[in-house]
CSV table of C-alpha atoms in Angstrom, one decimal:
chain,number,residue,atom,x,y,z
A,26,MET,CA,8.5,-25.9,-3.7
A,27,GLU,CA,11.6,-24.1,-2.5
A,28,SER,CA,11.5,-21.2,-0.1
A,29,ILE,CA,12.5,-18.1,-2.0
A,30,TYR,CA,13.6,-14.9,-0.3
A,31,LEU,CA,13.4,-11.5,-1.9
A,32,SER,CA,14.7,-8.1,-0.8
A,33,LEU,CA,12.7,-5.0,-1.8
A,34,GLY,CA,13.7,-1.4,-1.4
A,35,SER,CA,12.7,2.1,-2.5
A,36,ASN,CA,13.9,5.6,-1.9
A,37,LEU,CA,12.1,7.6,-4.6
A,38,GLY,CA,8.5,8.9,-4.4
A,39,ALA,CA,6.1,7.1,-2.0
A,40,ARG,CA,8.5,4.5,-0.8
A,41,GLN,CA,6.0,2.3,1.1
A,42,GLU,CA,3.4,2.6,-1.6
A,43,ASN,CA,6.0,1.5,-4.2
A,44,ILE,CA,6.8,-1.6,-2.1
A,45,GLU,CA,3.2,-2.4,-1.5
A,46,LYS,CA,2.4,-2.1,-5.2
A,47,ALA,CA,5.3,-4.5,-6.0
A,48,LEU,CA,4.0,-7.0,-3.5
A,49,THR,CA,0.5,-6.7,-5.0
A,50,TYR,CA,1.9,-7.4,-8.5
A,51,LEU,CA,3.7,-10.5,-7.2
A,52,GLY,CA,0.7,-11.7,-5.2
A,53,ASN,CA,-1.6,-11.3,-8.2
A,54,ASP,CA,0.4,-13.7,-10.2
A,55,HIS,CA,-1.3,-17.1,-9.9
A,56,GLN,CA,2.1,-18.9,-10.0
A,57,ILE,CA,3.5,-16.9,-7.0
A,58,ILE,CA,2.5,-17.3,-3.4
A,59,ILE,CA,3.6,-14.6,-0.9
A,60,ASP,CA,4.1,-16.5,2.4
A,61,GLN,CA,5.6,-13.8,4.7
A,62,VAL,CA,6.7,-10.1,4.6
A,63,SER,CA,9.0,-8.6,7.2
A,64,ASP,CA,8.5,-5.3,9.0
A,65,TYR,CA,9.6,-2.1,7.3
A,66,TYR,CA,13.1,-0.8,7.9
A,67,GLU,CA,14.5,2.6,7.0
A,68,THR,CA,18.1,2.2,5.9
A,69,SER,CA,21.0,4.4,5.0
A,70,PRO,CA,22.1,4.3,1.3
A,71,VAL,CA,25.4,2.6,0.3
A,72,GLY,CA,27.7,3.1,-2.6
A,73,GLY,CA,28.7,6.7,-2.1
A,74,VAL,CA,25.9,8.2,-4.1
A,75,GLU,CA,24.1,11.2,-2.5
A,76,GLN,CA,20.5,10.3,-2.1
A,77,GLY,CA,17.6,9.8,0.4
A,78,MET,CA,17.0,7.1,2.9
A,79,PHE,CA,15.7,3.7,1.7
A,80,LEU,CA,12.7,1.8,2.9
A,81,ASN,CA,13.4,-2.0,2.8
A,82,VAL,CA,11.5,-5.2,3.4
A,83,ALA,CA,12.1,-8.9,2.9
A,84,ALA,CA,9.5,-11.3,1.5
A,85,LYS,CA,9.3,-15.1,1.5
A,86,ILE,CA,7.6,-16.5,-1.6
A,87,TYR,CA,6.9,-19.8,-3.3
A,88,THR,CA,6.6,-20.2,-7.1
A,89,THR,CA,6.4,-22.7,-9.9
A,90,TYR,CA,8.5,-20.4,-12.1
A,91,GLN,CA,12.1,-21.2,-13.0
A,92,PRO,CA,14.6,-18.6,-11.7
A,93,ALA,CA,15.1,-16.9,-15.1
A,94,LYS,CA,11.3,-16.4,-15.5
A,95,LEU,CA,10.9,-15.0,-12.0
A,96,LEU,CA,13.7,-12.6,-12.7
A,97,GLN,CA,12.0,-11.5,-15.9
A,98,ILE,CA,8.8,-10.9,-13.9
A,99,ILE,CA,10.7,-8.9,-11.3
A,100,HIS,CA,12.2,-6.6,-14.0
A,101,GLN,CA,8.7,-6.1,-15.4
A,102,ILE,CA,7.4,-5.0,-12.0
A,103,GLU,CA,10.4,-2.6,-11.6
A,104,ALA,CA,9.6,-1.1,-15.0
A,105,ALA,CA,5.9,-0.7,-14.1
A,106,LEU,CA,7.0,1.3,-11.1
A,107,GLN,CA,9.3,3.4,-13.2
A,108,ARG,CA,12.6,2.0,-12.0
A,109,VAL,CA,15.4,3.7,-13.9
A,110,ARG,CA,18.8,1.9,-14.0
A,111,LYS,CA,21.1,4.9,-14.4
A,112,VAL,CA,23.5,4.6,-11.6
A,113,HIS,CA,24.7,1.5,-9.7
A,114,TRP,CA,23.6,1.8,-6.1
A,115,GLY,CA,21.7,5.0,-7.1
A,116,PRO,CA,18.2,6.2,-6.2
A,117,ARG,CA,15.3,4.1,-7.4
A,118,THR,CA,11.6,3.8,-7.1
A,119,LEU,CA,11.9,0.1,-6.6
A,120,ASP,CA,14.6,-2.5,-6.4
A,121,ILE,CA,13.8,-6.3,-6.0
A,122,ASP,CA,16.6,-8.8,-5.6
A,123,ILE,CA,16.4,-12.6,-5.3
A,124,ILE,CA,18.5,-13.4,-2.2
A,125,PHE,CA,18.0,-17.1,-1.6
A,126,TRP,CA,16.4,-19.9,-3.6
A,127,GLY,CA,16.1,-22.7,-1.1
A,128,THR,CA,19.5,-24.2,-0.8
A,129,GLU,CA,20.3,-23.8,-4.5
A,130,ARG,CA,23.3,-22.0,-5.8
A,131,LEU,CA,22.8,-20.2,-9.1
A,132,ASN,CA,25.4,-18.5,-11.2
A,133,SER,CA,24.5,-17.1,-14.6
A,134,GLN,CA,25.2,-13.9,-16.5
A,135,ASP,CA,21.9,-12.4,-15.2
A,136,LEU,CA,21.4,-14.0,-11.8
A,137,ILE,CA,23.6,-15.0,-8.9
A,138,VAL,CA,22.0,-16.7,-5.9
A,139,PRO,CA,22.7,-16.4,-3.0
A,140,HIS,CA,22.9,-12.7,-4.0
A,141,LYS,CA,26.6,-11.7,-3.9
A,142,GLU,CA,25.9,-8.7,-1.7
A,143,THR,CA,23.7,-10.5,0.8
A,144,PHE,CA,26.1,-10.9,3.7
A,145,LYS,CA,27.6,-7.4,3.2
A,146,ARG,CA,24.4,-5.3,3.6
A,147,LEU,CA,22.4,-4.8,6.8
A,148,PHE,CA,19.5,-3.5,4.8
A,149,VAL,CA,19.1,-7.0,3.3
A,150,LEU,CA,20.0,-9.0,6.4
A,151,ARG,CA,18.0,-7.2,9.1
A,152,PRO,CA,14.5,-7.5,7.4
A,153,LEU,CA,15.5,-11.0,6.3
A,154,LEU,CA,16.0,-12.1,9.9
A,155,ASP,CA,12.3,-11.3,10.6
A,156,ILE,CA,11.1,-14.1,8.4
A,157,TYR,CA,14.0,-16.5,8.1
A,158,PRO,CA,13.6,-19.6,10.3
A,159,GLN,CA,16.4,-20.8,12.5
A,160,THR,CA,16.2,-24.2,10.9
A,161,GLU,CA,17.1,-22.8,7.5
A,162,PRO,CA,20.7,-23.3,6.3
A,163,TYR,CA,21.8,-19.6,6.2
A,164,PHE,CA,20.4,-18.5,9.6
A,165,LYS,CA,23.7,-18.7,11.5
A,166,GLN,CA,25.5,-16.8,8.7
A,167,ILE,CA,22.8,-14.1,8.7
A,168,THR,CA,23.1,-13.5,12.5
A,169,GLU,CA,26.9,-13.6,12.5
A,170,SER,CA,27.0,-11.2,9.6
A,171,ILE,CA,24.6,-8.7,11.2
A,172,ALA,CA,26.7,-8.7,14.4
A,173,ALA,CA,29.9,-8.2,12.4
A,174,LEU,CA,28.5,-5.4,10.2
A,175,GLU,CA,27.0,-3.5,13.1
A,176,GLN,CA,30.4,-3.4,14.8
A,177,ALA,CA,32.5,-2.8,11.7
A,178,GLU,CA,30.3,-0.5,9.6
A,179,PRO,CA,28.2,1.8,11.9
A,180,GLN,CA,27.4,3.9,8.9
A,181,GLN,CA,25.0,1.2,7.7
A,182,LYS,CA,22.1,2.3,9.9
A,183,VAL,CA,18.9,0.2,9.9
A,184,THR,CA,15.9,1.3,11.9
A,185,LYS,CA,12.5,-0.4,12.1
A,186,VAL,CA,9.7,1.9,11.2
A,187,PRO,CA,5.9,1.6,11.6
A,188,GLN,CA,3.9,0.8,8.6
A,189,LYS,CA,2.1,4.0,7.4
A,190,LYS,CA,-1.6,4.1,7.0
A,191,ASP,CA,-3.2,4.0,3.6
A,192,SER,CA,-2.8,7.4,2.0
A,193,MET,CA,-6.5,7.6,1.0
A,194,ALA,CA,-7.6,6.9,4.6
A,195,VAL,CA,-5.2,9.6,5.9
A,196,ILE,CA,-6.6,12.2,3.5
A,197,GLU,CA,-10.2,11.2,4.4
A,198,GLN,CA,-9.5,11.6,8.1
A,199,ALA,CA,-7.7,15.0,7.5
A,200,VAL,CA,-10.6,16.3,5.5
A,201,THR,CA,-13.1,15.2,8.1
A,202,GLU,CA,-11.1,17.1,10.8
A,203,LEU,CA,-10.9,20.1,8.5
A,204,LEU,CA,-14.6,20.2,8.1
A,205,GLN,CA,-15.1,20.1,11.8
A,206,ALA,CA,-12.4,22.8,12.3
A,207,ILE,CA,-14.2,25.3,10.0
A,208,GLY,CA,-17.4,24.7,11.9
A,209,ASP,CA,-19.3,22.3,9.6
A,210,ASP,CA,-20.8,18.9,10.4
A,211,PRO,CA,-19.0,16.0,8.6
A,212,GLN,CA,-22.2,14.0,8.9
A,213,ARG,CA,-24.3,16.6,7.1
A,214,ALA,CA,-26.0,15.0,4.1
A,215,GLY,CA,-24.4,17.3,1.6
A,216,ILE,CA,-20.8,16.7,2.7
A,217,LYS,CA,-21.0,13.2,4.2
A,218,GLU,CA,-19.1,11.8,1.3
A,219,THR,CA,-16.8,14.8,0.8
A,220,PRO,CA,-13.7,13.2,2.5
A,221,GLN,CA,-13.8,10.3,0.1
A,222,ARG,CA,-14.4,12.6,-2.9
A,223,VAL,CA,-11.5,14.8,-1.9
A,224,ALA,CA,-9.2,11.8,-1.4
A,225,LYS,CA,-10.0,10.5,-4.9
A,226,MET,CA,-9.6,14.0,-6.4
A,227,TYR,CA,-6.2,14.4,-4.8
A,228,GLN,CA,-5.0,11.1,-6.3
A,229,GLU,CA,-5.7,12.6,-9.7
A,230,ILE,CA,-4.5,16.2,-9.4
A,231,PHE,CA,-1.4,15.2,-7.5
A,232,SER,CA,-0.6,12.1,-9.6
A,233,SER,CA,2.9,13.3,-10.3
A,234,GLN,CA,3.7,14.1,-6.7
A,235,LYS,CA,5.1,10.6,-6.1
A,236,GLN,CA,6.9,10.2,-9.4
A,237,SER,CA,10.5,11.3,-9.8
A,238,GLU,CA,11.0,11.4,-13.6
A,239,PHE,CA,9.0,12.0,-16.7
A,240,GLN,CA,9.2,8.9,-18.8
A,241,ASP,CA,6.1,9.0,-21.1
A,242,TYR,CA,7.9,9.9,-24.3
A,243,LYS,CA,9.6,8.6,-27.4
A,244,ILE,CA,12.4,10.1,-29.3
A,245,PHE,CA,12.6,10.1,-33.1
A,246,ALA,CA,15.5,10.7,-35.4
A,247,THR,CA,14.9,12.8,-38.5
A,248,PRO,CA,17.4,13.6,-41.3
A,249,LYS,CA,20.1,15.9,-39.9
A,250,LYS,CA,20.0,19.5,-41.2
A,251,ASP,CA,22.2,22.4,-40.4
A,252,ASN,CA,19.3,24.8,-40.4
A,253,SER,CA,17.1,23.1,-37.7
A,254,GLN,CA,13.9,25.0,-37.3
A,255,MET,CA,11.8,25.9,-34.3
A,256,VAL,CA,9.3,23.2,-33.1
A,257,LEU,CA,6.5,25.0,-31.2
A,258,VAL,CA,3.4,23.7,-29.4
A,259,LYS,CA,1.4,26.5,-27.9
A,260,ASN,CA,-1.8,27.0,-25.9
A,261,ILE,CA,-1.3,23.9,-23.8
A,262,PRO,CA,-3.9,24.0,-21.0
A,263,PHE,CA,-2.7,23.0,-17.5
A,264,TYR,CA,-4.1,23.0,-14.0
A,265,SER,CA,-2.0,22.9,-10.8
A,266,MET,CA,-2.1,23.7,-7.1
A,267,CYS,CA,-0.1,26.4,-5.4
A,268,GLU,CA,2.3,25.1,-2.7
A,269,HIS,CA,1.8,28.2,-0.6
A,270,HIS,CA,-2.0,28.0,-0.1
A,271,MET,CA,-3.0,24.8,-1.8
A,272,LEU,CA,-5.3,26.8,-4.1
A,273,PRO,CA,-5.5,26.2,-7.9
A,274,PHE,CA,-3.7,28.1,-10.6
A,275,PHE,CA,-4.3,27.4,-14.2
A,276,GLY,CA,-3.7,28.7,-17.7
A,277,GLN,CA,-1.7,27.9,-20.8
A,278,ALA,CA,1.9,26.9,-21.6
A,279,HIS,CA,3.8,27.5,-24.8
A,280,VAL,CA,6.8,25.3,-25.5
A,281,ALA,CA,9.4,25.5,-28.3
A,282,TYR,CA,12.7,23.9,-29.0
A,283,ILE,CA,15.4,23.8,-31.7
A,284,PRO,CA,16.4,20.2,-32.5
A,285,ARG,CA,20.0,19.1,-32.5
A,286,ASN,CA,21.1,16.6,-35.0
A,287,GLY,CA,17.6,15.8,-36.1
A,288,LYS,CA,16.6,14.5,-32.6
A,289,ILE,CA,12.9,15.2,-31.9
A,290,ILE,CA,10.2,14.2,-29.5
A,291,GLY,CA,6.6,13.2,-30.4
A,292,LEU,CA,4.5,16.4,-30.4
A,293,SER,CA,1.8,14.8,-28.1
A,294,LYS,CA,4.5,14.2,-25.5
A,295,ILE,CA,5.1,18.0,-24.9
A,296,PRO,CA,1.5,18.5,-23.5
A,297,ARG,CA,2.0,15.3,-21.5
A,298,LEU,CA,5.2,16.8,-20.1
A,299,VAL,CA,3.4,20.0,-19.1
A,300,ASP,CA,0.7,17.9,-17.4
A,301,PHE,CA,3.2,15.8,-15.6
A,302,VAL,CA,5.1,18.8,-14.2
A,303,ALA,CA,1.8,20.5,-13.2
A,304,ARG,CA,0.2,17.6,-11.3
A,305,LYS,CA,1.9,18.3,-8.0
A,306,LEU,CA,2.1,21.1,-5.4
A,307,SER,CA,4.2,23.7,-7.3
A,308,LEU,CA,4.7,27.3,-8.3
A,309,GLN,CA,4.3,28.8,-11.7
A,310,GLU,CA,7.9,29.7,-11.9
A,311,LYS,CA,8.9,26.1,-11.1
A,312,ILE,CA,6.5,24.7,-13.7
A,313,THR,CA,8.1,26.9,-16.3
A,314,SER,CA,11.7,26.0,-15.5
A,315,ASP,CA,10.9,22.3,-14.9
A,316,VAL,CA,9.4,21.9,-18.4
A,317,ALA,CA,12.4,23.6,-20.0
A,318,GLU,CA,15.0,21.7,-18.1
A,319,THR,CA,13.3,18.3,-18.5
A,320,LEU,CA,13.0,18.8,-22.3
A,321,THR,CA,16.7,19.8,-22.3
A,322,ASP,CA,17.6,16.6,-20.4
A,323,ILE,CA,15.6,14.5,-22.8
A,324,LEU,CA,16.7,16.0,-26.2
A,325,ASP,CA,19.8,18.1,-25.6
A,326,PRO,CA,18.4,20.6,-28.1
A,327,LEU,CA,20.0,23.7,-29.4
A,328,GLY,CA,17.6,25.7,-27.3
A,329,VAL,CA,14.3,25.6,-25.4
A,330,ALA,CA,11.7,28.4,-24.8
A,331,VAL,CA,8.9,28.1,-22.4
A,332,VAL,CA,6.2,30.7,-21.6
A,333,VAL,CA,3.5,30.1,-19.1
A,334,ASP,CA,0.4,32.4,-18.6
A,335,ALA,CA,-1.8,31.6,-15.6
A,336,ARG,CA,-4.5,32.8,-13.2
A,337,HIS,CA,-4.0,32.2,-9.5
A,338,MET,CA,-6.9,31.7,-7.1
A,339,CYS,CA,-4.7,32.7,-4.2
A,340,ILE,CA,-4.8,36.2,-5.9
A,341,GLU,CA,-8.4,36.2,-6.9
A,342,MET,CA,-10.1,34.5,-3.9
A,343,ARG,CA,-8.0,36.0,-1.1
A,344,GLY,CA,-5.5,38.7,-0.4
A,345,VAL,CA,-5.7,41.5,-3.0
A,346,LYS,CA,-8.7,39.8,-4.7
A,347,LYS,CA,-7.9,41.0,-8.2
A,348,SER,CA,-10.0,38.8,-10.6
A,349,ASN,CA,-8.9,37.9,-14.2
A,350,SER,CA,-5.3,39.0,-13.6
A,351,THR,CA,-2.7,36.9,-15.5
A,352,THR,CA,0.8,36.1,-14.5
A,353,ARG,CA,3.4,35.4,-17.2
A,354,THR,CA,6.7,33.5,-16.6
A,355,THR,CA,9.4,32.7,-19.1
A,356,TYR,CA,12.4,30.5,-19.4
A,357,PHE,CA,14.9,30.4,-22.2
A,358,THR,CA,18.0,28.2,-22.8
A,359,GLY,CA,20.6,27.8,-25.5
A,360,ASN,CA,19.8,29.7,-28.8
A,361,PHE,CA,16.6,31.2,-27.4
A,362,ASP,CA,18.7,32.8,-24.6
A,363,THR,CA,21.5,34.1,-26.8
A,364,ASP,CA,19.7,35.0,-30.1
A,365,ASN,CA,17.5,38.0,-29.6
A,366,GLN,CA,15.9,37.6,-33.0
A,367,LEU,CA,15.0,34.0,-32.5
A,368,ARG,CA,13.5,34.8,-29.1
A,369,ALA,CA,11.5,37.7,-30.6
A,370,GLU,CA,10.2,35.4,-33.3
A,371,PHE,CA,9.0,32.9,-30.7
A,372,LEU,CA,7.2,35.6,-28.6
A,373,ARG,CA,5.7,37.1,-31.7
A,374,VAL,CA,4.1,33.8,-32.7
A,375,LEU,CA,2.4,33.7,-29.3
A,376,ASN,CA,0.6,37.0,-29.8
């Protein structure tokens, strides 16, 4: 089998976790063998798009798949990790490119190997050098290209970074130290397993923290009417964690929109949107605006209205200690912002 070299990169969400998941997906395929993986490198983005730093690795694999089939599997992995192909050279949760396929040269509409950007990008070449033997045909070209790029394009910064510990292990250790700091004994029978329980809980209640975009929705087209009516889903329960004190706040969200040109979203997706926005460290004001702005981005409706009512444990458990107090936040766009009668109708329905 031919030696196949891949380049993997991520700059959205948990970058290392995204890459590790991609490698796991590849390794779980019984027709793919992962032979070597390079160190992790933090790299500056290219292409003139304002975005965060990338994390990149190179991987050497063997497979019985044909190139087109491997490319299909790669695209499936990227989709599973919520890769969105909106902007060329833009931010992404995961990017996998086939760099070399042995000594073969492939040129089709979907796949060019060696990858046409290979010898122009330090973020591809530097990790690749970790695992590419001197006896292989492109070794000299790789080293010469690295030297030339480092001199000619100093803006292409590539820095080796240590591999981070598993996030679950980090949380468990932090909770153990926290228990000690407050004067408890982490080995006490009642709390001996608390660090593990907290780590699992955090994975659930902060499940959106590492995701960049809401994608769990489907848009439907209905017959276009000039008198589009309000679509309202109210009393949507949510639970979130305050970013100031890491204490819970919870309550209900009420979401309405006026469709434009018959374009609507499945009703069950609105509660899922609220849940997505809430499952991260946040503020009530931000949840309210994020729901409205995300729905606007998805549908381009004539208007959106969001009201959130919530109780905050940082008010009830500490500080002023006022129990059962409710905070209301509102956010209106489009027709809901400009039409007082429409806005009043929406608020009246909530009472």
